[in-house]
Amino acid sequence: MAIERLLTGSIQNQIQDLMSTEDLVIEAFRDLVKDELKAHIRAKVEEDPDLKAEIKEAVAYYFHSKARSIYAELKATRAATRLGLRLLPDELQGEVGEALVTLFEKELGELLEKAL
């Protein structure tokens, strides 16, 4: 089908078909190179138990750092929200506070569902 379009279509369509085919080949080649590099890296890591343990420790440390960063952002957001509520007139604080709690409960529930 693609060959028929190349032979009978307009020059613009022919060039687009050729380019999309070329892009596909380039993308496939990149994927093959990536797979080979990953296999080579995995083999080197598997050869050295100390290196494997060090990488595992580094990754764990990285994820703990990310978790602490997210926790810090949550605490800052909570403090900013509390400040914002205190700046509101007294008659609006309760209503806005309830709306925020409902919103956060919904968002947090959706986030936890995606994570689990």
XYZ file of C-alpha atoms in Angstrom:
116
model
C 0.000 0.000 0.000
C 2.743 2.444 0.912
C 4.637 1.533 -2.270
C 1.556 2.259 -4.417
C 1.231 5.687 -2.823
C 4.905 6.344 -3.487
C 4.475 5.506 -7.175
C 1.162 7.244 -7.819
C 0.895 10.078 -5.277
C 2.007 13.668 -5.435
C 5.627 14.566 -4.825
C 4.736 16.082 -1.447
C 2.990 12.884 -0.338
C 5.885 10.815 -1.634
C 8.393 12.871 0.334
C 6.270 12.694 3.476
C 5.938 8.914 3.163
C 9.672 8.544 2.610
C 10.471 10.772 5.571
C 8.089 8.970 7.886
C 9.638 5.648 6.857
C 13.115 7.048 7.410
C 12.103 8.414 10.808
C 10.734 5.019 11.760
C 13.984 3.304 10.766
C 16.054 5.865 12.682
C 13.859 5.500 15.756
C 14.060 1.699 15.582
C 17.853 1.880 15.253
C 18.081 4.200 18.258
C 15.988 1.754 20.283
C 18.278 -1.113 19.267
C 21.365 0.868 20.273
C 19.751 1.776 23.614
C 18.875 -1.871 24.247
C 22.458 -2.946 23.506
C 23.872 -0.253 25.793
C 21.479 -1.232 28.573
C 22.461 -4.883 28.214
C 26.154 -3.960 28.325
C 25.669 -1.772 31.404
C 23.620 -4.476 33.164
C 26.320 -7.043 32.431
C 29.016 -4.789 33.904
C 26.922 -4.112 37.004
C 26.177 -7.809 37.493
C 29.910 -8.598 37.281
C 30.707 -6.365 40.259
C 28.630 -7.025 43.420
C 30.138 -3.995 45.184
C 29.143 -1.710 42.325
C 25.651 -3.231 42.266
C 25.249 -2.640 46.008
C 26.535 0.940 45.662
C 24.083 1.674 42.854
C 21.236 0.145 44.861
C 22.159 2.289 47.865
C 22.410 5.422 45.715
C 19.000 4.811 44.161
C 17.450 4.244 47.587
C 19.057 7.441 48.867
C 17.774 9.316 45.810
C 14.189 8.157 46.365
C 14.365 8.969 50.075
C 15.582 12.454 49.165
C 12.715 12.885 46.714
C 10.236 11.726 49.357
C 11.663 14.209 51.875
C 11.463 16.972 49.289
C 7.812 16.185 48.580
C 7.100 16.069 52.302
C 8.735 19.491 52.741
C 6.627 20.887 49.918
C 3.482 19.474 51.523
C 4.356 21.039 54.862
C 5.031 24.392 53.189
C 1.747 24.164 51.293
C -0.101 23.357 54.515
C 1.477 26.336 56.293
C 0.686 28.657 53.383
C -2.908 27.414 53.327
C -3.299 27.960 57.061
C -1.893 31.479 56.693
C -4.250 32.179 53.806
C -7.218 31.015 55.857
C -6.237 33.201 58.799
C -6.077 36.231 56.496
C -9.702 35.725 55.440
C -12.554 37.357 57.336
C -13.811 35.178 60.181
C -17.140 34.423 58.518
C -15.382 32.950 55.428
C -12.692 30.913 57.201
C -14.916 27.945 58.032
C -16.548 27.747 54.619
C -13.292 28.072 52.673
C -11.543 25.690 55.072
C -14.193 23.008 54.502
C -13.983 23.498 50.735
C -10.205 23.093 50.866
C -10.410 19.958 53.009
C -12.908 18.426 50.575
C -10.715 19.335 47.621
C -7.566 17.921 49.231
C -9.346 14.727 50.266
C -10.555 14.180 46.718
C -7.171 14.955 45.130
C -5.281 12.863 47.666
C -7.664 9.940 47.165
C -7.150 10.055 43.401
C -3.390 10.307 43.839
C -3.302 7.314 46.180
C -5.461 5.263 43.804
C -3.023 5.953 40.964
C -0.019 5.146 43.155
C -1.446 1.872 44.391
